[in-house]
Tab-separated table of C-alpha atoms in Angstrom:
chain	number	residue	atom	x	y	z
A	6	UNK	CA	11.653	-22.112	-5.051
A	7	UNK	CA	14.258	-20.523	-7.338
A	8	UNK	CA	11.482	-18.747	-9.182
A	9	UNK	CA	10.083	-17.330	-5.973
A	10	UNK	CA	13.493	-16.083	-4.865
A	11	UNK	CA	14.031	-14.424	-8.270
A	12	UNK	CA	10.590	-12.848	-7.928
A	13	UNK	CA	11.483	-11.348	-4.645
A	14	UNK	CA	14.794	-10.037	-5.958
A	15	UNK	CA	13.202	-8.384	-8.939
A	16	UNK	CA	10.270	-6.846	-6.980
A	17	UNK	CA	12.592	-5.480	-4.249
A	18	UNK	CA	15.093	-4.018	-6.816
A	19	UNK	CA	12.288	-2.390	-8.704
A	20	UNK	CA	10.945	-1.092	-5.351
A	21	UNK	CA	14.340	0.460	-4.665
A	22	UNK	CA	14.335	2.160	-7.930
A	23	UNK	CA	10.865	3.596	-7.385
A	24	UNK	CA	12.007	4.599	-3.920
A	25	UNK	CA	14.647	6.792	-5.579
A	26	UNK	CA	11.810	8.518	-7.482
A	27	UNK	CA	9.849	8.939	-4.190
A	28	UNK	CA	12.811	10.960	-2.904
A	29	UNK	CA	12.417	13.278	-5.872
A	30	UNK	CA	8.661	13.634	-5.109
A	31	UNK	CA	9.340	14.444	-1.452
A	32	UNK	CA	11.863	17.220	-2.208
A	33	UNK	CA	10.092	18.678	-5.331
A	34	UNK	CA	6.405	18.508	-4.625
A	35	UNK	CA	6.453	21.042	-1.625
A	36	UNK	CA	8.614	23.369	-3.783
A	37	UNK	CA	6.252	23.065	-6.776
A	38	UNK	CA	9.140	21.987	-8.958
A	39	UNK	CA	8.842	19.745	-11.962
A	40	UNK	CA	9.496	16.104	-11.166
A	41	UNK	CA	9.101	14.638	-14.572
A	42	UNK	CA	11.312	16.458	-17.058
A	43	UNK	CA	13.928	17.963	-14.801
A	44	UNK	CA	17.222	16.000	-14.343
A	45	UNK	CA	18.224	14.889	-10.862
A	46	UNK	CA	20.873	17.181	-9.305
A	47	UNK	CA	22.796	17.695	-6.112
A	48	UNK	CA	20.808	19.739	-3.687
A	49	UNK	CA	23.920	21.640	-2.637
A	50	UNK	CA	25.876	22.383	-5.843
A	51	UNK	CA	23.175	21.798	-8.409
A	52	UNK	CA	25.361	19.542	-10.511
A	53	UNK	CA	23.277	17.082	-12.639
A	54	UNK	CA	23.827	13.586	-11.496
A	55	UNK	CA	25.114	10.908	-13.804
A	56	UNK	CA	23.307	7.545	-14.111
A	57	UNK	CA	25.978	5.790	-12.032
A	58	UNK	CA	25.395	8.263	-9.230
A	59	UNK	CA	21.763	7.154	-8.714
A	60	UNK	CA	21.896	3.538	-8.015
A	61	UNK	CA	19.434	3.210	-5.035
A	62	UNK	CA	21.188	2.613	-1.731
A	63	UNK	CA	24.307	1.307	-3.290
A	64	UNK	CA	25.481	4.767	-4.658
A	65	UNK	CA	25.031	6.313	-1.128
A	66	UNK	CA	27.204	3.598	0.293
A	67	UNK	CA	29.804	3.688	-2.509
A	68	UNK	CA	30.071	7.592	-2.170
A	69	UNK	CA	30.140	7.414	1.526
A	70	UNK	CA	27.154	9.674	1.848
A	71	UNK	CA	28.723	12.560	0.023
A	72	UNK	CA	28.162	14.235	-3.406
A	73	UNK	CA	30.784	13.093	-6.011
A	74	UNK	CA	31.169	16.702	-7.260
A	75	UNK	CA	31.139	19.107	-4.325
A	76	UNK	CA	31.674	16.681	-1.330
A	77	UNK	CA	28.577	17.861	0.358
A	78	UNK	CA	27.003	15.433	2.849
A	79	UNK	CA	24.012	13.692	1.426
A	80	UNK	CA	20.805	13.261	3.506
A	81	UNK	CA	20.279	9.799	4.963
A	82	UNK	CA	16.786	10.067	3.838
A	83	UNK	CA	17.809	8.849	0.324
A	84	UNK	CA	18.885	5.297	1.190
A	85	UNK	CA	16.207	5.061	4.032
A	86	UNK	CA	13.348	5.893	1.642
A	87	UNK	CA	14.695	3.679	-1.039
A	88	UNK	CA	15.212	0.754	1.358
A	89	UNK	CA	11.817	1.255	2.960
A	90	UNK	CA	10.025	1.124	-0.366
A	91	UNK	CA	11.903	-1.908	-1.474
A	92	UNK	CA	10.928	-3.727	1.732
A	93	UNK	CA	7.375	-2.706	1.382
A	94	UNK	CA	7.163	-3.953	-2.213
A	95	UNK	CA	8.712	-7.127	-1.048
A	96	UNK	CA	5.894	-7.428	1.627
A	97	UNK	CA	3.387	-6.908	-1.118
A	98	UNK	CA	4.831	-9.717	-3.160
A	99	UNK	CA	4.868	-11.966	-0.067
A	100	UNK	CA	1.142	-11.047	0.712
A	101	UNK	CA	-0.311	-11.084	-2.743
A	102	UNK	CA	2.216	-12.444	-5.148
A	103	UNK	CA	2.231	-11.033	-8.685
A	104	UNK	CA	-1.474	-9.986	-8.996
A	105	UNK	CA	-3.509	-6.850	-9.578
A	106	UNK	CA	-3.935	-6.562	-5.807
A	107	UNK	CA	-0.127	-6.653	-5.207
A	108	UNK	CA	0.430	-3.964	-7.840
A	109	UNK	CA	-2.226	-1.553	-6.542
A	110	UNK	CA	-1.163	-2.099	-2.981
A	111	UNK	CA	2.454	-1.461	-3.844
A	112	UNK	CA	1.396	1.804	-5.377
A	113	UNK	CA	-0.603	2.717	-2.342
A	114	UNK	CA	2.250	2.097	0.056
A	115	UNK	CA	4.700	4.145	-2.082
A	116	UNK	CA	2.186	7.070	-2.052
A	117	UNK	CA	1.752	6.797	1.646
A	118	UNK	CA	5.554	7.012	2.221
A	119	UNK	CA	5.618	10.320	0.280
A	120	UNK	CA	2.504	11.558	2.159
A	121	UNK	CA	3.950	10.700	5.547
A	122	UNK	CA	7.275	12.595	4.982
A	123	UNK	CA	5.837	15.701	3.266
A	124	UNK	CA	3.076	16.101	5.845
A	125	UNK	CA	5.542	15.701	8.736
A	126	UNK	CA	7.685	18.490	7.240
A	127	UNK	CA	4.975	20.842	5.924
A	128	UNK	CA	1.806	19.945	7.709
A	129	UNK	CA	0.133	19.524	4.264
A	130	UNK	CA	-0.829	16.577	2.158
A	131	UNK	CA	-0.527	17.196	-1.535
A	132	UNK	CA	-3.898	16.846	-3.312
A	133	UNK	CA	-2.269	15.037	-6.218
A	134	UNK	CA	-1.181	12.207	-4.118
A	135	UNK	CA	-4.813	11.759	-2.840
A	136	UNK	CA	-5.946	11.648	-6.312
A	137	UNK	CA	-3.426	9.006	-7.201
A	138	UNK	CA	-4.723	6.854	-4.206
A	139	UNK	CA	-8.282	7.390	-5.422
A	140	UNK	CA	-7.394	6.194	-8.880
A	141	UNK	CA	-5.686	3.067	-7.321
A	142	UNK	CA	-8.888	2.519	-5.272
A	143	UNK	CA	-11.072	2.610	-8.464
A	144	UNK	CA	-8.858	-0.059	-10.026
A	145	UNK	CA	-9.080	-2.211	-6.971
A	146	UNK	CA	-12.760	-2.047	-6.739
A	147	UNK	CA	-13.049	-2.784	-10.378
A	148	UNK	CA	-10.610	-5.871	-9.858
A	149	UNK	CA	-12.841	-7.071	-7.012
A	150	UNK	CA	-15.944	-6.981	-9.187
A	151	UNK	CA	-14.092	-8.761	-12.072
A	152	UNK	CA	-12.907	-11.333	-9.591
A	153	UNK	CA	-16.517	-12.168	-8.588
A	154	UNK	CA	-17.919	-12.001	-12.004
A	155	UNK	CA	-15.096	-14.097	-13.618
A	156	UNK	CA	-14.595	-16.381	-10.617
A	157	UNK	CA	-13.854	-19.403	-12.794
A	158	UNK	CA	-11.983	-17.513	-15.489
A	159	UNK	CA	-8.378	-18.358	-16.331
A	160	UNK	CA	-7.395	-14.766	-15.816
A	161	UNK	CA	-8.712	-14.732	-12.226
A	162	UNK	CA	-5.342	-15.671	-10.603
A	163	UNK	CA	-3.818	-12.392	-11.958
A	164	UNK	CA	-6.790	-10.144	-11.707
A	165	UNK	CA	-7.331	-10.814	-8.050
A	166	UNK	CA	-5.601	-13.764	-6.385
A	167	UNK	CA	-7.240	-13.365	-2.908
A	168	UNK	CA	-10.804	-12.288	-4.001
A	169	UNK	CA	-12.633	-13.736	-0.972
A	170	UNK	CA	-10.160	-12.635	1.637
A	171	UNK	CA	-10.059	-9.014	0.461
A	172	UNK	CA	-13.687	-8.581	-0.448
A	173	UNK	CA	-14.766	-9.340	3.030
A	174	UNK	CA	-12.081	-9.306	5.891
A	175	UNK	CA	-14.397	-11.242	8.196
A	176	UNK	CA	-14.617	-14.223	5.924
A	177	UNK	CA	-11.609	-16.101	7.401
A	178	UNK	CA	-13.561	-16.292	10.629
A	179	UNK	CA	-16.694	-17.410	8.969
A	180	UNK	CA	-14.813	-20.069	6.998
A	181	UNK	CA	-13.087	-21.177	10.212
A	182	UNK	CA	-16.145	-21.617	12.338
A	183	UNK	CA	-18.584	-22.566	9.551
A	184	UNK	CA	-16.464	-24.674	7.431
A	185	UNK	CA	-17.546	-22.619	4.420
A	186	UNK	CA	-15.661	-24.183	1.404
A	187	UNK	CA	-18.151	-23.216	-1.248
A	188	UNK	CA	-16.249	-20.198	-2.464
A	189	UNK	CA	-19.101	-17.841	-1.579
A	190	UNK	CA	-17.779	-15.950	1.248
A	191	UNK	CA	-20.061	-13.985	3.592
A	192	UNK	CA	-19.641	-11.185	6.189
A	193	UNK	CA	-20.332	-11.818	9.806
A	194	UNK	CA	-23.763	-10.121	9.583
A	195	UNK	CA	-24.697	-11.994	6.349
A	196	UNK	CA	-23.715	-15.302	8.136
A	197	UNK	CA	-25.857	-14.582	11.147
A	198	UNK	CA	-28.942	-13.660	9.139
A	199	UNK	CA	-28.365	-16.382	6.489
A	200	UNK	CA	-27.515	-13.994	3.681
A	201	UNK	CA	-26.263	-15.065	0.261
A	202	UNK	CA	-22.736	-14.937	-1.023
A	203	UNK	CA	-20.632	-11.913	-2.026
A	204	UNK	CA	-22.121	-9.917	-4.839
A	205	UNK	CA	-21.197	-6.988	-7.035
A	206	UNK	CA	-23.565	-4.842	-4.950
A	207	UNK	CA	-21.913	-5.997	-1.673
A	208	UNK	CA	-18.437	-4.921	-3.103
A	209	UNK	CA	-19.719	-1.548	-4.246
A	210	UNK	CA	-21.591	-0.703	-1.034
A	211	UNK	CA	-18.614	-1.818	1.170
A	212	UNK	CA	-16.235	0.526	-0.586
A	213	UNK	CA	-18.644	3.356	-1.039
A	214	UNK	CA	-19.296	3.301	2.742
A	215	UNK	CA	-15.571	3.157	3.280
A	216	UNK	CA	-15.266	6.360	1.118
A	217	UNK	CA	-17.523	8.424	3.364
A	218	UNK	CA	-17.661	6.817	6.802
A	219	UNK	CA	-14.459	8.296	8.199
A	220	UNK	CA	-13.943	11.177	5.843
A	221	UNK	CA	-17.457	12.385	6.510
A	222	UNK	CA	-16.802	12.627	10.220
A	223	UNK	CA	-13.578	14.438	9.539
A	224	UNK	CA	-15.398	16.907	7.209
A	225	UNK	CA	-17.937	17.570	9.985
A	226	UNK	CA	-15.103	18.216	12.460
A	227	UNK	CA	-13.456	20.601	10.023
A	228	UNK	CA	-16.669	22.522	9.625
A	229	UNK	CA	-17.289	22.687	13.337
A	230	UNK	CA	-13.781	23.747	14.212
A	231	UNK	CA	-13.352	25.836	11.087
A	232	UNK	CA	-10.197	23.861	10.214
A	233	UNK	CA	-8.476	23.979	13.592
A	234	UNK	CA	-8.955	20.503	14.726
A	235	UNK	CA	-8.042	18.540	11.565
A	236	UNK	CA	-6.861	19.282	8.018
A	237	UNK	CA	-8.691	18.994	4.726
A	238	UNK	CA	-5.812	16.817	3.361
A	239	UNK	CA	-6.406	14.245	6.117
A	240	UNK	CA	-10.133	13.953	5.180
A	241	UNK	CA	-9.242	13.607	1.571
A	242	UNK	CA	-6.676	10.958	2.390
A	243	UNK	CA	-9.148	8.908	4.419
A	244	UNK	CA	-11.782	9.238	1.685
A	245	UNK	CA	-9.525	7.832	-1.005
A	246	UNK	CA	-8.008	5.172	1.303
A	247	UNK	CA	-11.463	4.321	2.609
A	248	UNK	CA	-12.562	3.545	-1.097
A	249	UNK	CA	-9.467	1.405	-1.430
A	250	UNK	CA	-9.850	-0.565	1.777
A	251	UNK	CA	-13.588	-0.598	2.478
A	252	UNK	CA	-15.390	0.487	5.627
A	253	UNK	CA	-14.109	-2.218	8.041
A	254	UNK	CA	-10.348	-1.642	7.318
A	255	UNK	CA	-10.606	2.138	7.092
A	256	UNK	CA	-12.093	2.416	10.529
A	257	UNK	CA	-9.429	0.057	11.895
A	258	UNK	CA	-6.836	2.331	10.082
A	259	UNK	CA	-8.180	5.398	11.914
A	260	UNK	CA	-8.016	3.732	15.245
A	261	UNK	CA	-4.531	2.500	14.774
A	262	UNK	CA	-3.330	5.870	13.398
A	263	UNK	CA	-4.848	7.805	16.290
A	264	UNK	CA	-3.474	5.424	18.946
A	265	UNK	CA	0.056	5.355	17.582
A	266	UNK	CA	0.078	9.162	16.867
A	267	UNK	CA	-1.124	9.924	20.318
A	268	UNK	CA	1.413	7.827	22.005
A	269	UNK	CA	4.450	8.882	19.814
A	270	UNK	CA	3.570	12.546	20.008
A	271	UNK	CA	3.175	12.525	23.790
A	272	UNK	CA	6.606	10.995	23.959
A	273	UNK	CA	8.095	13.531	21.594
A	274	UNK	CA	6.432	16.406	23.558
A	275	UNK	CA	8.015	14.930	26.762
A	276	UNK	CA	11.495	14.102	25.418
A	277	UNK	CA	12.171	16.728	22.682
A	278	UNK	CA	9.754	19.445	23.504
A	279	UNK	CA	7.694	19.084	20.356
A	280	UNK	CA	4.840	21.446	19.758
A	281	UNK	CA	1.366	20.306	20.765
A	282	UNK	CA	0.210	20.381	17.093
A	283	UNK	CA	1.003	17.286	15.199
A	284	UNK	CA	0.849	16.252	11.652
A	285	UNK	CA	-1.697	13.273	11.437
A	286	UNK	CA	-0.593	12.194	7.929
A	287	UNK	CA	2.250	9.994	8.935
A	288	UNK	CA	0.127	8.083	11.568
A	289	UNK	CA	-2.898	7.796	9.199
A	290	UNK	CA	-0.555	6.556	6.584
A	291	UNK	CA	0.791	4.007	8.993
A	292	UNK	CA	-2.637	2.719	9.850
A	293	UNK	CA	-3.735	2.493	6.168
A	294	UNK	CA	-0.457	0.773	5.214
A	295	UNK	CA	-0.661	-1.815	7.839
A	296	UNK	CA	-4.319	-2.655	7.094
A	297	UNK	CA	-3.638	-2.784	3.378
A	298	UNK	CA	-1.154	-5.573	4.002
A	299	UNK	CA	-2.415	-7.275	7.182
A	300	UNK	CA	-5.846	-5.862	8.062
A	301	UNK	CA	-7.690	-9.146	7.233
A	302	UNK	CA	-5.366	-11.106	9.574
A	303	UNK	CA	-5.767	-8.508	12.421
A	304	UNK	CA	-9.548	-8.674	12.132
A	305	UNK	CA	-9.484	-12.443	12.020
A	306	UNK	CA	-7.164	-12.593	15.040
A	307	UNK	CA	-9.472	-10.241	17.088
A	308	UNK	CA	-12.728	-11.994	16.257
A	309	UNK	CA	-11.128	-15.439	16.923
A	310	UNK	CA	-9.926	-14.153	20.256
A	311	UNK	CA	-13.508	-13.105	21.219
A	312	UNK	CA	-14.945	-16.440	20.388
């Protein structure tokens, strides 16, 4: 129990620190400024910040939301992004524990936070962030393959704690109705036709289909509309995220993002007179993030409700 509490504290604190870096990315990437070598500074007076000015959340509270040097009001975005990232990393630890899956999912969620804020402000999704998600996806797919190949290995628990659940989101339903305790988890289709267990080919095909099934449709819409209906950054995001999640969860992510985006933007148009054009990035990021954490459970709940 104590070890678990300590684990949560460490993960959340580290998430807060990374959240501070996310703020740097959010401000500097659109301006094409260096975010590796340049020191953090006040956006108003330009004074370089000391280490004690940069404690996530706590410095903002201690300084009462003002710059120590010029007294300028600091954006509430700083503590909100830091706190949000800490909470998301805590959810990752709750969902996956200290595992490769938890690590790559935490990285994915952090990237989605940056994408959501930047796209909302600029209507653009930085290509480098999509590349970062693609790299995480490759690591995740490799970890799934390793988890199947080394199912009985002593390193399995770290490489991929929840192999079956994440390789195939339908497996919980199959295990529930079919009492499948063999460890060879199957998809709904495989179960119906008497297929064999999860294989490396199954994993590769699932994620490759995820890579193209949504992004391919988006690319077609971009070509037909000449870029007026949807942005290229959205298609790249769904390609990278599709490789990460697989085809089932990326489709669910698209549906969730579109539904939430439509409802929220209609409300914004009615209440605040927002423009008809909306940035899809924040809503797609929401769909991807929810499914990266709880997509398996959502599918299980839906399929169980049907039967």
